[in-house]
Amino acid sequence: MTLEKLERMAQRERQRQEKFERRIFCCISTACLSAGAGQTINALQEAVDACHCKENDVEVVQTGCMGLCSRGPLVRVEDKSAETLIYADVDVDLSQQIISKHVPMRKLTDESIPEEMQELRENLKKARRRKRLEKHILGMDSPFFAKQEKIVLRNVGHLDPEKIEDYLAHGGYSALRHVLQNMTAEEVCDEILRSGLRGRGGGGYPTGLKWKSMHQEESETKFVVVNGDEGDPGAYMDRTMMEDNPHQVLEGMIIAAYAVGASYGYFYIRGEYPIAVDRIRRAIRTAHRNGILGKNVLGTDFNFDAAVRIGAGAFVCGEETALIHSVEGKRGMPRMRPPYPSTSGLWGKPTIVNNVETMANVPPIINRGADWYANIGTEQSKGTKVFALAGQLTNTGLIEVPMGISLREIVYDIGDDVPGDAEFKAAQTGGPSGGCIPHEHLDTPVDYENLSKLGSIMGSGGLVIIDSTTSMPEFARFFMDFCVDESCGKCVPCRVGTIQIRILLDKIIAGSGEPEDLNKLEDLCHIVKDTSLCGLGQSAPNPVLSTLKFFLDEYIALIPAQEPA
Amino acid sequence: MSGVSFNEAILELPMVTLTIDGKKIEAPANTHVLQVALKNGIEIPHLCYHPELSVSGGCRLCIVEVEGYSQPVPSCGLACTDGLVITTQGERLYELRKNVLDLFISDHPLDCVICEKAGACLLQEYAYEYGIKETTYTPTISSTLYQDDNPFFIRDHQYCILCGRCVRMCDEIVGVHAIDFAKRGFETNIATPYDGPMIESTCVFCGNCVQVCPTAALMPVSRKDKGREWELDHKTTICGYCGVGCQLEYALKGDEILYAQASPDGPVNGELLCTKGRYGWDFVLSPERLTRPLIRRDLAYELGLTSEPWEQPDTSPLADRQPKIEDYFIPVDWEMALDLVASRLAATVNEHDPDSVVGLASARCTNEENYLFQKFIRAGIGTNNVDHCARL
Ligand SMILES: Cc1cc2nc3c(=O)[nH]c(=O)nc-3n(C[C@H](O)[C@H](O)[C@H](O)COP(=O)(O)O)c2cc1C
Ligand code: SF4
Ligand code: SF4
Ligand code: SF4
Ligand code: FES
């Protein structure tokens, strides 16, 4: 019953979309919105209205991130009889040019249209003569697009995140259907294990193993939690996923729940992401209405429901045990593990916590098979990784690349090098928990093992490029400051150790350091790393340690020469 | 985890054998290594762990080496499993613990020479043990907040090491949750909601948080400026307020009580007390305290014990002088008082009947005293009119 209804909805939406001669997609994701996408999409729609074209000529669609956020607002034109084009930096004026170029204007007698529209029509006619448009076309075969491989983000930027029909029309919920109809919970765990998927929240723990151990827990009540806290400064992979394709995350979550035997789940989303909260809530409501959530999911005897919990924006609340406390309504402070959440999580019940991107990987793995997935990436790190590429690069934005791609390809091909006269100096992965990777290691394949060998981590996907104008000690201090503020205060190495690291950095950067301060700094970093309770403290010294390792000369240069005795 | 006593755990859980410092030890599965070590007389430094409370893991002092692990692990949260091999002392552990203490001391005023907690302070004890005279880092005090907003205890945040014992005590055992960690990072402190005055919080002033505080961050108001720990005598006694019979300990300087606390080995109450037991002892040395039997002045006149007839004193606020206890009563010795009570009771019973008498006992008496009292009323007087105030 439910299945047929969903199939009909998908069919109807596909037919509806196919009717259009052309569809114009405008990104309304946060980066583009803040660059003015709100006006852009209005301008596109008004211009289309003014053209008075035939009913099935054109549709303007709000959609998600297309990747090159530094050039937003982005608009993509898909035309049945022409090649697909993406336009960058589309303001109101450019919107009119795009419409006048791509959409035929129907001739009308002047009396039948209101005056304002008359004016707009005149503008559109004039716009056709302007030549600015060509410069805004992004080459689809440029390395920025060509080097990427989209699994998680495949449909992001192609569908309207607020319409479940659009997700269904793109094959949405077929993985869930397959799982519920043809697979046992154990088979799902095995499939995910075989795919080699590892947690994208930073730790890289094999997702299949986590699910399996939770599956084996005997408990009537189990929970699934999707970690959408995304605390790394500058990172926005998870936000984009939740905003731009919320149903894919939800589908992953429901499959996870089936695999581990959970009947209730929470999305934990930081309060700074109101749009993500709104979209996920909307997705939950529509899924509910359509029999995808609630009692008897898709007509089977599997029951599952989900709700959103909003975090108050503490970095540490992304740590799974702190997150669990926060969902329970307590102060978000980590606790010692074991017991792991899969044994004792929310309200003492077995709970799996998985990152948004981890969940979003699940439907494609089910749809296309573990073998297909395991073929992408490296020996130990399978699939792709989404990065928020930021810092001093020509192209910044949201990218998805196969594991094992070299940093060099990301920096020089996808990122198109550091702009201006400055040169590439280092790449910082993993945000405040990660490290800096210098030029000589640019050929390192990006995967879990290789990054940690270099004293950095894969992290959740923050990737900041630093050019030669940046002082590395100051850069390290920036992240240290972050940890000083974000430590939860529970354990002394992190609460007090980080502030003492900061004090030492301040002293060195101010030029009043002594040679032994560098040793002291390094020793203290190791103490904090070795004795802190949770991942925050254990990784907080990484930016300092990795810059001490690769850019020691910059620190030494800050220490005043000693007077000979 | 919390609330399960060692004995209960022994009853319910299978036993495992682990080795601590070369010594084979049997312990119930899933009890924690620190707990088992302490029970077996093996000392491991610890600040945030408290046997009555859930595990925190925040102070990092109780780290031990575990065979097969590359990094030291806090023993307070490490579950005992079969075959676990633990080392509690060693050069690496010594250095790490010393460094952790160094960090504690960098955020702690070195006030030991004027601090009343000195001698009973755990931080001081470990600093001494690990030979820390001062910090090797830059001394930086995170909070100098001083809150004396209630008559019972002072919160002096500069001494707080954020071990969280007080928070767990209040939440897990008292069940009040009046205080919790507030703010983040170096500014973290222990606060009431919105940092309002203690009196406006849900606090019931049981003082159990004060009891478990390892430093001078929580101190009884009553001992302020009255002496150092080693000047005090500790006298163990039983609280007289109610029938529970909590064991408590008065800290005395000379004859003066400076504060009361529970002693960990109190068989009934462990380290817990209620507000009355902990703070309600000022009557002991009160000049208004009754120390001799008194009889009413009108009765005394009737009996010829005094030649002055009794008149109701003027109790108006405008009176020249306010009446005192002597205006109503005169002191007599015990013999006379008891004779009087006995003869009047006998007369009442004879003149009327036993049911015209009622006996009311006090919760401040012991069980034995109360037993005797009801026996006296029932068998001696001959009535079942006997009751008890149940609690104070
Ligand atoms: C300080 C700290 C912050 C974290 N923040 C996040 C976060 O924002 N999002 C996330 O998914 N995981 C975060 N994690 C990792 C989680 O604890 C947990 O490992 C993860 O959500 C598990 O999901 P995964 O296996 O799918 O990666 C953080 C960990 C630490 C120590
Ligand atoms: S390492 Fe930092 S964030 Fe983690 S528990 Fe300790 S103080 Fe809190
Ligand atoms: S006195 Fe008692 S109720 Fe008040 S904060 Fe302390 S433990 Fe809680
Ligand atoms: S007030 Fe005392 S018990 Fe509470 S956290 Fe501070 S030091 Fe620990
Ligand atoms: S006693 Fe174990 S960490 Fe404090």
XYZ file of N, CA, C and O and ligand atoms in Angstrom, chain B residues 47-48 108 155-157 159-168 179 181 189-190 209-210 212-218, ligand 4:
124
model
N 41.667 12.390 43.393
C 40.988 13.589 43.896
C 39.505 13.594 43.577
O 38.685 13.987 44.391
N 39.155 13.179 42.374
C 37.742 13.297 42.005
C 36.940 12.062 42.414
O 35.728 12.120 42.553
N 45.991 27.368 41.597
C 45.602 27.242 43.004
C 46.510 28.134 43.842
O 47.723 28.003 43.767
N 31.617 29.528 49.774
C 32.180 28.992 48.531
C 33.307 29.916 48.080
O 33.053 31.040 47.656
N 34.524 29.416 48.208
C 35.686 30.229 47.866
C 36.342 29.616 46.620
O 37.151 28.701 46.699
N 35.937 30.152 45.454
C 36.259 29.467 44.196
C 37.745 29.386 43.877
O 38.148 28.545 43.087
N 39.989 28.203 45.504
C 40.534 26.922 45.954
C 39.886 25.725 45.264
O 40.253 24.580 45.509
N 38.896 25.995 44.438
C 38.156 24.899 43.814
C 38.994 24.241 42.720
O 39.550 24.909 41.862
N 39.095 22.928 42.761
C 39.849 22.207 41.728
C 38.914 21.523 40.733
O 39.330 20.714 39.920
N 37.633 21.847 40.813
C 36.630 21.337 39.882
C 36.601 19.811 39.803
O 36.443 19.239 38.732
N 36.766 19.186 40.949
C 36.708 17.728 40.961
C 35.271 17.247 40.772
O 35.044 16.098 40.420
N 34.316 18.138 41.016
C 32.922 17.778 40.779
C 32.307 16.877 41.839
O 31.190 16.398 41.679
N 33.015 16.643 42.929
C 32.429 15.791 43.972
C 31.145 16.414 44.515
O 30.154 15.721 44.747
N 31.186 17.724 44.742
C 30.024 18.391 45.325
C 28.807 18.258 44.408
O 27.687 18.012 44.855
N 29.075 18.387 43.100
C 27.982 18.324 42.133
C 27.345 16.937 42.144
O 26.121 16.781 42.198
N 28.204 15.924 42.142
C 27.682 14.559 42.124
C 26.969 14.230 43.434
O 25.941 13.570 43.448
N 23.507 22.556 42.394
C 24.703 23.128 41.783
C 25.166 22.244 40.636
O 24.871 21.060 40.596
N 28.334 22.291 37.125
C 29.363 23.031 36.407
C 28.680 24.099 35.565
O 27.630 23.853 34.986
N 33.149 26.992 36.340
C 33.077 26.974 37.809
C 31.816 26.269 38.255
O 30.996 25.847 37.450
N 31.720 26.104 39.570
C 30.552 25.431 40.113
C 29.565 26.515 40.522
O 29.932 27.458 41.225
N 27.872 18.436 50.396
C 28.874 18.870 49.426
C 30.132 19.341 50.158
O 31.253 19.056 49.739
N 29.926 20.030 51.265
C 31.058 20.515 52.045
C 31.870 19.328 52.561
O 33.093 19.326 52.560
N 32.381 16.426 51.266
C 33.219 15.682 50.321
C 34.211 16.567 49.563
O 35.011 16.068 48.782
N 34.149 17.870 49.789
C 35.090 18.759 49.090
C 36.507 18.496 49.585
O 36.782 18.560 50.775
N 37.424 18.184 48.669
C 38.781 17.838 49.124
C 39.637 19.058 49.467
O 40.733 18.899 49.989
N 39.174 20.245 49.139
C 39.993 21.441 49.362
C 39.218 22.446 50.223
O 38.184 22.111 50.787
N 39.719 23.668 50.267
C 39.073 24.698 51.071
C 38.010 25.467 50.287
O 37.586 26.541 50.689
N 37.569 24.898 49.167
C 36.600 25.628 48.350
C 35.234 25.689 49.011
O 34.472 26.626 48.802
N 34.905 24.670 49.784
C 33.635 24.680 50.509
C 33.971 24.511 51.978
O 34.521 23.479 52.378
S 33.852 22.954 45.424
Fe 35.167 21.343 46.268
S 34.051 19.452 45.780
Fe 33.181 21.031 44.505
S 34.332 20.894 42.599
Fe 35.347 22.449 43.853
S 36.959 21.350 44.921
Fe 35.535 19.804 44.137
